[in-house]
Amino acid sequence: MTMAAVGFLAQVGILFYFAAGIAFDVVAS
């Protein structure tokens, strides 16, 4: 794996985690 791929996966993971957190807040409220 290249460093670029690792950085890209890290960014996607953070965005997905953030979106999932918002969705959970909306569903839970």
Short mmCIF file of C-alpha atoms in Angstrom, two decimals:
data_model
loop_
_atom_site.label_atom_id
_atom_site.label_comp_id
_atom_site.label_asym_id
_atom_site.label_seq_id
_atom_site.Cartn_x
_atom_site.Cartn_y
_atom_site.Cartn_z
CA MET A 1 0.00 0.00 0.00
CA THR A 2 1.26 3.46 -0.84
CA MET A 3 1.15 6.39 1.53
CA ALA A 4 -1.32 8.10 -0.81
CA ALA A 5 -3.69 5.15 -0.55
CA VAL A 6 -3.38 5.13 3.24
CA GLY A 7 -4.12 8.87 3.39
CA PHE A 8 -7.10 8.49 1.07
CA LEU A 9 -8.56 5.63 3.11
CA ALA A 10 -8.03 7.65 6.30
CA GLN A 11 -9.94 10.62 4.84
CA VAL A 12 -12.80 8.41 3.62
CA GLY A 13 -12.94 6.65 6.99
CA ILE A 14 -13.15 9.96 8.86
CA LEU A 15 -15.89 11.25 6.54
CA PHE A 16 -17.86 8.00 6.87
CA TYR A 17 -17.51 8.07 10.68
CA PHE A 18 -18.67 11.71 10.77
CA ALA A 19 -21.66 11.02 8.50
CA ALA A 20 -22.61 7.92 10.51
CA GLY A 21 -22.50 9.99 13.71
CA ILE A 22 -24.85 12.60 12.24
CA ALA A 23 -27.22 9.92 10.93
CA PHE A 24 -27.25 8.25 14.35
CA ASP A 25 -28.06 11.59 16.04
CA VAL A 26 -30.96 12.15 13.62
CA VAL A 27 -32.37 8.66 14.13
CA ALA A 28 -31.92 8.72 17.92
CA SER A 29 -33.66 12.08 18.37
#
